[in-house]
XYZ file of C-alpha atoms in Angstrom:
652
model
C 54.587 57.923 14.639
C 54.284 54.682 12.790
C 54.105 52.806 16.092
C 51.526 55.223 17.307
C 49.269 54.843 14.298
C 49.382 51.074 14.511
C 48.245 51.027 18.118
C 44.572 50.694 19.063
C 42.693 53.788 18.034
C 40.861 55.659 20.805
C 37.340 56.916 20.514
C 36.691 60.071 18.463
C 36.362 62.236 21.555
C 39.644 60.960 22.988
C 41.410 61.564 19.723
C 40.236 65.191 19.661
C 41.484 65.852 23.205
C 44.836 64.265 22.410
C 45.320 66.340 19.264
C 44.403 69.536 21.102
C 46.897 68.761 23.864
C 49.640 68.004 21.353
C 49.082 71.286 19.536
C 49.198 73.205 22.847
C 52.554 71.633 23.637
C 53.840 72.457 20.168
C 52.875 76.121 20.538
C 54.697 76.249 23.881
C 57.803 74.729 22.348
C 57.819 77.144 19.375
C 57.902 80.126 21.798
C 61.008 78.743 23.437
C 64.300 80.537 22.618
C 66.277 77.342 22.936
C 64.858 75.622 19.800
C 67.412 74.348 17.368
C 66.808 74.017 13.650
C 66.461 70.229 13.953
C 63.871 70.599 16.683
C 61.975 73.172 14.644
C 61.958 70.703 11.715
C 60.660 67.920 13.943
C 57.887 70.135 15.288
C 56.884 71.003 11.738
C 56.640 67.335 10.794
C 54.637 66.659 13.913
C 52.272 69.445 12.985
C 51.693 67.802 9.610
C 50.955 64.452 11.247
C 48.552 66.043 13.701
C 46.695 67.730 10.846
C 46.409 64.391 9.030
C 45.174 62.677 12.165
C 42.679 65.435 12.729
C 41.368 65.044 9.177
C 41.015 61.259 9.608
C 39.312 61.686 12.933
C 36.898 64.207 11.460
C 36.120 61.875 8.580
C 35.516 58.954 10.957
C 33.304 61.143 13.039
C 31.217 61.975 9.998
C 31.067 58.298 8.940
C 30.136 57.203 12.422
C 27.407 59.837 12.537
C 26.053 58.579 9.216
C 26.131 54.968 10.390
C 24.303 55.892 13.557
C 21.700 57.747 11.507
C 21.167 54.767 9.192
C 20.905 52.379 12.134
C 18.336 54.573 13.780
C 16.236 54.590 10.588
C 16.377 50.806 10.311
C 15.535 50.484 13.997
C 12.459 52.632 13.542
C 11.247 50.404 10.683
C 11.675 47.239 12.751
C 10.214 48.736 15.941
C 7.192 50.110 14.071
C 6.053 46.536 13.316
C 6.768 45.379 16.840
C 4.353 47.943 18.192
C 1.733 46.709 15.718
C 2.206 42.959 16.011
C -1.436 42.125 15.192
C -0.835 42.955 11.547
C 1.445 40.745 9.476
C 3.938 42.501 7.244
C 3.407 40.416 4.104
C -0.363 40.770 4.495
C 0.039 44.543 4.322
C 1.387 44.539 0.798
C 4.565 44.216 -1.254
C 5.786 47.718 -0.434
C 5.728 47.108 3.301
C 7.458 43.758 2.919
C 10.086 45.254 0.650
C 10.780 48.096 3.096
C 11.141 45.676 5.969
C 13.616 43.527 4.046
C 15.565 46.643 3.043
C 15.841 47.583 6.693
C 17.241 44.141 7.450
C 19.722 44.486 4.585
C 20.741 47.868 5.997
C 21.313 46.407 9.447
C 23.393 43.597 7.968
C 25.501 46.134 6.069
C 25.977 48.300 9.167
C 27.064 45.320 11.217
C 29.644 44.496 8.570
C 30.846 48.115 8.686
C 31.066 48.039 12.454
C 33.116 44.882 12.467
C 35.549 46.421 9.953
C 36.312 49.267 12.389
C 38.612 48.982 15.372
C 36.298 49.268 18.356
C 37.148 50.004 21.940
C 35.482 47.600 24.294
C 33.775 50.421 26.114
C 33.369 52.768 23.219
C 30.303 53.941 21.352
C 31.120 51.677 18.426
C 30.540 48.688 20.686
C 27.278 50.131 21.855
C 26.003 50.626 18.313
C 27.115 47.151 17.266
C 25.180 45.715 20.186
C 22.147 47.782 19.174
C 22.407 46.518 15.593
C 22.677 42.885 16.711
C 19.662 43.283 18.990
C 17.552 44.842 16.250
C 18.600 42.126 13.812
C 17.653 39.433 16.311
C 14.257 41.076 16.764
C 13.785 41.254 12.996
C 14.726 37.586 12.588
C 12.195 36.612 15.228
C 9.579 38.576 13.315
C 10.570 36.879 10.053
C 10.050 33.482 11.707
C 6.530 34.551 12.627
C 5.915 35.809 9.106
C 7.276 32.557 7.670
C 4.931 30.423 9.761
C 1.997 32.693 8.994
C 2.568 32.543 5.238
C 2.991 28.746 5.269
C -0.254 28.317 7.185
C -2.273 30.948 5.367
C -1.352 29.779 1.887
C -1.371 26.068 2.634
C -3.302 24.009 0.070
C -4.933 20.622 0.553
C -4.745 17.795 -1.939
C -7.399 17.335 -4.559
C -10.559 15.384 -3.560
C -9.687 12.295 -5.644
C -6.849 11.577 -3.247
C -9.120 11.668 -0.222
C -11.442 8.757 -0.977
C -10.780 5.208 0.139
C -13.353 2.552 -0.775
C -13.592 -1.188 -0.256
C -16.053 -3.634 -1.768
C -17.214 -7.068 -0.701
C -16.107 -9.295 2.146
C -12.988 -11.355 2.571
C -12.340 -15.010 1.952
C -12.425 -16.450 5.428
C -9.988 -19.229 6.121
C -9.890 -21.465 9.130
C -8.571 -24.909 9.855
C -11.799 -26.568 8.768
C -11.959 -24.579 5.497
C -15.480 -23.409 6.227
C -16.495 -21.683 3.027
C -18.202 -18.409 2.412
C -20.821 -17.997 -0.266
C -19.693 -18.705 -3.816
C -20.596 -15.209 -4.963
C -18.381 -13.684 -2.297
C -15.469 -15.939 -3.165
C -15.707 -14.996 -6.823
C -15.104 -11.385 -5.824
C -11.829 -12.247 -4.113
C -9.601 -10.206 -6.360
C -11.743 -7.106 -6.148
C -12.081 -7.530 -2.402
C -8.397 -7.752 -1.797
C -7.508 -4.741 -3.857
C -7.786 -1.223 -2.511
C -9.515 1.300 -4.732
C -9.252 5.046 -5.076
C -10.808 7.613 -7.321
C -7.829 7.886 -9.630
C -4.625 6.024 -10.365
C -3.042 9.164 -11.819
C -0.537 10.639 -9.403
C 1.093 13.993 -9.909
C 2.940 16.663 -7.973
C 0.691 19.368 -6.563
C 1.197 22.769 -4.946
C 1.064 22.315 -1.175
C 1.483 26.078 -0.804
C -0.135 28.549 -3.167
C 2.389 29.579 -5.859
C 1.954 33.281 -5.121
C 3.486 32.718 -1.670
C 6.692 31.104 -2.939
C 8.497 34.424 -3.677
C 7.602 35.635 -0.161
C 9.045 32.505 1.413
C 12.186 32.714 -0.688
C 12.755 36.355 0.284
C 12.420 35.479 3.969
C 14.792 32.542 3.541
C 17.333 34.737 1.775
C 17.193 37.385 4.498
C 17.521 34.895 7.343
C 20.334 32.876 5.765
C 22.225 36.088 4.952
C 21.959 37.022 8.625
C 23.252 33.620 9.758
C 19.789 32.629 10.967
C 19.427 29.765 8.510
C 19.046 27.195 11.301
C 16.144 29.136 12.802
C 14.493 29.389 9.390
C 14.823 25.633 8.827
C 13.434 24.754 12.239
C 10.343 26.924 11.766
C 9.874 25.702 8.218
C 10.279 22.031 9.178
C 7.986 22.213 12.189
C 5.239 23.961 10.234
C 5.413 21.528 7.331
C 5.528 18.523 9.669
C 2.380 19.809 11.336
C 0.704 20.145 7.927
C 1.685 16.573 7.074
C 0.414 15.295 10.424
C -2.929 16.984 9.782
C -3.147 15.321 6.394
C -2.396 11.917 7.894
C -5.300 12.413 10.280
C -7.555 13.250 7.340
C -6.411 10.061 5.623
C -7.261 8.079 8.728
C -3.703 7.036 9.566
C -3.505 5.575 13.056
C -0.463 4.789 15.157
C -0.185 1.099 16.015
C 2.517 -0.536 18.042
C 3.926 -3.879 16.934
C 1.956 -5.497 19.768
C -1.252 -3.824 18.554
C -0.758 -5.183 15.049
C 0.107 -8.716 16.176
C -2.957 -8.876 18.431
C -5.407 -7.337 15.949
C -8.254 -9.466 14.588
C -7.771 -10.358 10.955
C -10.834 -8.469 9.694
C -9.638 -5.221 11.264
C -6.016 -5.841 10.337
C -6.882 -6.582 6.716
C -8.741 -3.287 6.479
C -5.741 -1.459 7.912
C -3.448 -3.184 5.404
C -5.618 -2.035 2.507
C -5.668 1.492 3.889
C -1.894 1.334 4.303
C -1.420 0.268 0.672
C -3.588 3.146 -0.502
C -1.963 5.683 1.811
C 1.571 4.667 0.846
C 0.973 5.604 -2.775
C -0.720 8.887 -1.918
C 1.919 9.945 0.612
C 4.955 9.002 -1.477
C 3.783 9.727 -5.012
C 1.811 12.855 -4.270
C 2.457 14.404 -0.879
C 6.170 13.791 -0.365
C 6.946 14.408 -4.022
C 5.139 17.728 -3.695
C 6.856 18.453 -0.377
C 10.269 17.887 -1.898
C 9.483 20.264 -4.742
C 8.366 22.885 -2.215
C 11.661 22.522 -0.323
C 13.609 22.872 -3.547
C 11.626 25.909 -4.683
C 12.482 27.751 -1.486
C 15.879 26.387 -0.459
C 17.605 25.073 -3.569
C 20.100 27.959 -3.660
C 21.362 26.994 -0.208
C 22.842 23.663 -1.281
C 22.058 20.555 0.741
C 19.774 22.476 3.105
C 16.779 21.538 0.941
C 17.500 17.812 1.296
C 18.016 18.060 5.044
C 14.733 19.912 5.523
C 12.809 17.452 3.357
C 14.255 14.501 5.253
C 13.344 16.068 8.599
C 9.804 16.765 7.428
C 9.189 13.288 6.042
C 11.206 10.837 8.133
C 8.717 10.523 11.012
C 5.854 9.791 8.622
C 7.918 7.281 6.662
C 8.980 5.595 9.894
C 5.352 5.305 10.985
C 4.285 3.736 7.705
C 7.265 1.404 7.501
C 6.841 0.313 11.120
C 3.335 -0.907 10.340
C 4.690 -2.932 7.433
C 7.433 -4.371 9.632
C 4.843 -5.472 12.175
C 2.926 -7.275 9.417
C 6.137 -8.972 8.281
C 6.585 -10.301 11.825
C 3.165 -11.962 11.852
C 2.040 -15.504 11.180
C 1.966 -17.235 7.784
C -1.761 -17.871 7.599
C -3.086 -18.411 4.049
C -5.651 -15.617 4.200
C -2.813 -13.119 4.668
C -1.134 -13.968 1.377
C -3.157 -11.627 -0.834
C -2.555 -8.719 1.509
C 1.150 -9.538 1.737
C 1.403 -9.616 -2.045
C -0.514 -6.345 -2.281
C 1.899 -4.735 0.173
C 4.916 -6.123 -1.647
C 3.637 -4.935 -5.029
C 2.938 -1.478 -3.636
C 6.493 -1.219 -2.334
C 7.948 -2.568 -5.586
C 5.875 -0.043 -7.507
C 7.122 2.788 -5.277
C 10.759 1.725 -5.229
C 11.894 4.146 -7.934
C 9.930 6.952 -6.285
C 11.611 6.348 -2.937
C 15.063 6.181 -4.500
C 14.403 9.487 -6.258
C 12.978 11.230 -3.197
C 15.800 10.147 -0.899
C 18.635 9.877 -3.390
C 21.046 11.979 -1.320
C 23.213 10.427 1.349
C 21.072 12.055 4.041
C 18.090 9.945 2.958
C 19.926 6.627 2.814
C 18.369 5.412 6.065
C 14.865 5.721 4.581
C 15.917 3.956 1.384
C 17.537 1.117 3.300
C 14.527 0.599 5.591
C 12.199 0.655 2.594
C 14.244 -1.982 0.747
C 14.499 -4.142 3.861
C 10.743 -4.050 4.443
C 10.063 -5.028 0.828
C 12.464 -7.924 1.176
C 10.823 -9.086 4.425
C 7.316 -8.921 2.978
C 8.452 -10.739 -0.160
C 10.022 -13.546 1.857
C 6.934 -13.882 4.065
C 4.624 -13.951 1.026
C 6.779 -16.589 -0.632
C 6.859 -18.774 2.487
C 3.115 -18.388 3.010
C 2.434 -19.440 -0.561
C 4.722 -22.455 -0.361
C 3.106 -23.590 2.885
C -0.417 -23.360 1.501
C -0.187 -26.895 0.127
C 0.764 -28.159 3.581
C -2.222 -26.368 5.049
C -4.492 -28.275 2.651
C -2.861 -31.610 3.385
C -3.032 -31.137 7.151
C -6.467 -29.509 7.350
C -8.873 -31.173 9.726
C -10.732 -34.074 8.176
C -14.036 -34.733 9.856
C -14.943 -38.348 10.586
C -18.291 -37.607 8.950
C -18.573 -37.322 5.161
C -19.718 -34.094 3.521
C -23.492 -34.266 3.228
C -24.879 -35.112 -0.207
C -21.542 -35.611 -1.946
C -21.567 -32.079 -3.341
C -18.709 -29.625 -3.792
C -16.682 -29.594 -0.617
C -15.888 -26.189 0.958
C -12.212 -27.116 0.750
C -12.483 -27.398 -3.040
C -14.270 -24.078 -3.346
C -11.767 -22.368 -1.092
C -8.639 -23.741 -2.732
C -9.737 -23.217 -6.327
C -10.919 -19.673 -5.738
C -7.786 -19.008 -3.719
C -5.445 -20.068 -6.511
C -7.654 -18.386 -9.097
C -7.066 -15.119 -7.237
C -3.345 -15.872 -7.060
C -3.094 -15.732 -10.840
C -3.500 -11.968 -10.564
C -0.157 -11.943 -8.754
C 1.629 -14.334 -11.121
C 4.437 -11.970 -12.112
C 5.181 -11.169 -8.492
C 5.064 -14.816 -7.453
C 7.309 -15.862 -10.324
C 9.824 -13.228 -9.271
C 9.743 -14.288 -5.615
C 9.862 -18.003 -6.387
C 12.916 -17.608 -8.597
C 14.969 -16.995 -5.451
C 16.473 -13.829 -6.860
C 18.011 -11.503 -4.343
C 15.869 -8.412 -4.013
C 18.866 -6.363 -2.918
C 20.696 -7.028 -6.179
C 17.840 -6.320 -8.524
C 14.978 -3.950 -9.017
C 11.642 -5.762 -8.564
C 9.727 -2.923 -10.172
C 11.768 -3.238 -13.363
C 11.951 -7.039 -13.161
C 8.172 -7.383 -12.942
C 7.681 -4.937 -15.797
C 10.196 -6.718 -18.019
C 8.608 -10.104 -17.385
C 5.149 -8.944 -18.373
C 6.038 -9.038 -22.048
C 7.554 -12.490 -21.678
C 4.475 -13.882 -19.977
C 2.286 -12.415 -22.684
C 4.333 -14.255 -25.316
C 4.855 -17.661 -23.708
C 2.752 -20.066 -21.724
C 2.838 -19.393 -18.012
C 3.333 -23.116 -17.445
C 7.056 -22.450 -17.872
C 7.104 -20.390 -14.693
C 7.548 -21.588 -11.103
C 4.104 -20.372 -10.088
C 2.522 -22.911 -12.448
C 4.509 -25.731 -10.876
C 3.348 -24.807 -7.392
C -0.281 -24.307 -8.437
C -0.297 -27.753 -10.017
C 1.187 -29.138 -6.819
C -1.575 -27.472 -4.798
C -4.332 -29.030 -6.935
C -2.616 -32.404 -6.676
C -2.640 -32.073 -2.886
C -6.281 -31.035 -3.041
C -7.173 -34.136 -5.064
C -5.385 -36.359 -2.564
C -7.324 -34.742 0.261
C -10.599 -35.199 -1.641
C -9.791 -38.816 -2.311
C -9.281 -39.382 1.410
C -12.535 -37.605 2.205
C -14.423 -39.667 -0.396
C -13.594 -42.829 1.523
C -15.704 -41.572 4.402
C -18.781 -42.491 2.320
C -19.897 -46.079 2.837
C -21.683 -46.079 -0.511
C -19.175 -46.532 -3.349
C -21.536 -44.789 -5.784
C -21.588 -41.689 -3.607
C -17.804 -41.724 -3.467
C -17.750 -41.380 -7.247
C -20.415 -38.658 -7.230
C -18.382 -36.714 -4.675
C -15.178 -36.965 -6.687
C -16.997 -36.260 -9.935
C -18.512 -33.080 -8.472
C -15.277 -31.760 -7.051
C -13.033 -32.555 -10.002
C -15.606 -31.064 -12.353
C -15.606 -27.910 -10.220
C -11.818 -27.782 -10.467
C -12.003 -28.085 -14.259
C -14.612 -25.326 -14.410
C -12.472 -22.941 -12.380
C -9.425 -23.622 -14.483
C -11.258 -23.350 -17.781
C -13.012 -20.081 -16.910
C -10.018 -18.184 -15.540
C -6.348 -17.380 -16.022
C -5.580 -20.710 -14.386
C -5.903 -22.207 -17.853
C -2.653 -20.500 -18.846
C -0.898 -22.207 -15.959
C -2.457 -25.666 -16.204
C -2.693 -26.138 -19.955
C -4.892 -28.235 -22.238
C -3.375 -31.544 -21.219
C -4.361 -31.048 -17.570
C -7.856 -30.110 -18.664
C -8.251 -33.202 -20.878
C -6.998 -35.533 -18.155
C -9.392 -34.175 -15.560
C -12.390 -34.154 -17.881
C -11.608 -37.810 -18.495
C -11.547 -38.370 -14.728
C -14.975 -36.758 -14.388
C -16.349 -39.085 -17.065
C -14.706 -42.082 -15.455
C -16.288 -41.291 -12.096
C -19.680 -40.861 -13.799
C -19.290 -44.283 -15.418
C -18.149 -45.793 -12.123
C -21.168 -44.279 -10.393
C -23.563 -45.872 -12.908
C -21.842 -49.206 -12.547
C -21.857 -49.083 -8.731
C -25.488 -47.974 -8.518
C -27.329 -49.652 -11.359
C -25.504 -52.872 -12.120
C -27.219 -54.771 -9.300
C -30.558 -53.063 -9.944
C -30.567 -53.778 -13.650
C -29.473 -57.374 -13.056
C -32.995 -57.967 -11.721
C -34.314 -57.177 -15.184
C -31.960 -59.333 -17.186
C -32.958 -62.851 -18.346
C -29.589 -64.503 -18.341
C -30.721 -67.759 -20.009
C -32.863 -65.834 -22.521
C -35.765 -68.227 -21.956
C -38.477 -66.209 -20.351
C -40.999 -69.035 -20.798
C -39.120 -70.961 -18.100
C -40.157 -68.343 -15.496
C -43.509 -68.672 -13.811
C -45.986 -65.880 -13.430
C -45.068 -65.653 -9.769
C -41.430 -65.346 -10.698
C -42.113 -62.388 -13.033
C -44.223 -60.754 -10.368
C -41.405 -61.217 -7.825
C -38.811 -59.757 -10.189
C -41.015 -56.677 -10.779
C -41.429 -56.257 -7.039
C -37.679 -56.634 -6.378
C -36.824 -54.086 -9.070
C -39.367 -51.595 -7.707
C -37.974 -51.928 -4.203
C -34.411 -51.512 -5.448
C -35.351 -48.502 -7.551
C -37.209 -46.926 -4.639
C -34.155 -47.310 -2.424
C -31.995 -45.655 -5.045
C -34.552 -42.891 -5.486
C -34.891 -42.278 -1.762
C -31.145 -41.958 -1.195
C -29.969 -40.388 -4.419
C -32.537 -37.619 -4.594
C -30.737 -36.421 -1.472
C -27.373 -36.529 -3.229
C -26.228 -33.284 -4.773
C -24.777 -32.432 -8.154
C -24.825 -28.605 -8.014
C -23.786 -28.049 -11.617
C -26.949 -28.246 -13.736
C -25.203 -29.369 -16.896
C -23.302 -32.111 -15.095
C -26.452 -33.248 -13.272
C -28.573 -33.378 -16.400
C -25.835 -35.201 -18.265
C -25.678 -37.945 -15.635
C -29.483 -38.092 -15.444
C -29.759 -38.533 -19.198
C -27.031 -41.180 -19.281
C -28.663 -43.030 -16.384
C -32.103 -42.756 -17.941
C -30.873 -44.152 -21.244
C -29.412 -47.254 -19.615
C -32.190 -47.869 -17.083
C -35.142 -47.036 -19.309
C -33.867 -49.154 -22.176
C -33.417 -52.171 -19.899
C -36.762 -51.607 -18.158
C -38.652 -51.119 -21.414
C -37.197 -54.384 -22.752
C -38.108 -56.203 -19.547
C -41.671 -54.869 -19.424
C -42.207 -55.732 -23.074
C -41.038 -59.262 -22.427
C -43.289 -59.911 -19.394
C -46.370 -57.950 -20.459
C -48.061 -61.103 -21.738
C -47.396 -63.050 -18.542
C -48.632 -60.706 -15.789
C -51.290 -58.034 -15.521
C -50.589 -54.319 -15.643
C -51.467 -54.089 -11.944
C -48.367 -56.084 -11.135
C -46.113 -53.540 -12.920
C -45.733 -50.819 -10.302
C -44.002 -48.190 -12.467
C -44.435 -47.355 -16.095
C -41.526 -46.462 -18.331
C -42.612 -42.809 -18.208
C -42.739 -42.966 -14.405
C -39.167 -44.189 -14.185
C -37.907 -41.569 -16.607
C -39.571 -38.802 -14.637
C -38.244 -40.119 -11.329
C -34.689 -40.469 -12.604
C -34.718 -36.748 -13.329
C -35.402 -36.149 -9.631
C -32.022 -37.572 -8.707
C -29.100 -35.467 -7.419
C -31.162 -32.421 -6.493
C -30.109 -32.538 -2.845
C -33.615 -33.065 -1.386
C -34.463 -36.645 -0.289
C -37.828 -37.931 -1.580
C -39.879 -41.078 -1.132
C -41.587 -42.922 -4.030
C -43.917 -44.814 -1.674
C -46.179 -41.779 -1.150
C -45.965 -40.787 -4.776
C -47.097 -44.282 -5.823
C -50.052 -44.299 -3.426
C -51.266 -40.947 -4.688
C -50.907 -42.094 -8.299
C -52.828 -45.316 -7.648
């Protein structure tokens, strides 16, 4: 009997027929007159076993009937929603949702009960197990629909302050000839090259309304318990990826190939870079941080599933953003790109800790590595671009014609405003120029730590100062070469005086002063004064020599000689006036200072000369009065050529 009981159990109906047949045989044997006592004892034991088997079979029959009844009830609950698929379960209320989940729990329990029974391949147990699996599959499909519906219905958009991207001003335009833009536009360089948004405060937000989180968790629990976790994750990931894609469209994110980026005009590309810098912070600090929290709220109890889902949701977006940065890092090293490169590098350095926190698990290592590599590439390109800026100045095209009027050359304006803007990136440049390996250090922490140092000590101790000084030295050499294009030595000095004075002004009125120091300032102010003195000597020495009486014996000169000297001086002065009114000293203070200095020397000499000859010739022979000369000297350097000949005729 032991062997019998351990064999595969037949269906309930088969068991009943077998027991009935056995009892019939036993009755026939008992009526036999040939039974021995041992056989009677065996039949008695067999009767006991048959009674026990009958009791077990009856109990199984009752259990099976109960299981079938419970399955039918759960089926009815599931099928009732299939016939009314226009209404969502969780929209109908908590009671309906709870009942549906209870039905799923019941089906799961029944399936476990079925699998614990020995089932004949063709028996009714197998049929009911198949029914239970089919109903469960139908319920899981419905839960996927409910999941997607809840995610979409309760989706929340980011706050308005994250949706605004604004730019101001126009860019510094660089070309090989250093054609300048307007001074006012250049002065706005820093503001132009920075992206702006409504708020710099970033915080995690609810991408799905909080009231929906318990619903999503209950669906996740039901599906994972039914071994449908993969299906849950796929629906969840796809829905959240679609939400993220929609948000990227709202932000204006476009897909560019590497070829698109490399061929793009600088104006358009610069705008895209600024948008990229703004979007990177919003996506990483707000959206992805919020997305990761959402994944954790729903899936944290399922171990690493949360991290896998978050990575799947975010990796395509991160790849798109990083690919744009990689395309920029492959581009040329033109000077106008430097500010944008530094902006991009600083954005990545600022987000480094955020990225490491978001993708800290092993599954996210590929994103972390690509992020670090891009930051390193952009840093190296920015560094190289900065170091080559001096070469760009030295090798810029020098026209064979001098700059009209001897004013401030566009090259000077461009370079000084360029390096003035660079001071806003001094901490970043110092870090990059120190040749420290980005992989072995944290730029975000390095830059933060150095801020206190730079606030305490002169920035002249840092590598950026050395390179900025080198750039201005190259600029001065270029200006010196350009000054030699002027045939007039006096105009050479005016040109250099103007440009060096402009350099001093830019240094003195900006953070450049912290890099250049007082000694540089004193030396260059002295150069400005020296060029002013050299101008006066080159212009007025020969003119004033006509007024000097070298032998101090005016009585030895004839009246005709005095008249000739007056005429020669007037002609010489008129030539100076005609040419030098067209020369330009844009800075009013510098212009007035040179006018006053010139007037003091010229007027004093002329007044002495006129006083000495006034008794020898008539007033008609003195073409210009002292007051006339003083007034005319203050017409010099205004950039508009004038003629004294017409002025004299009108006066006479």
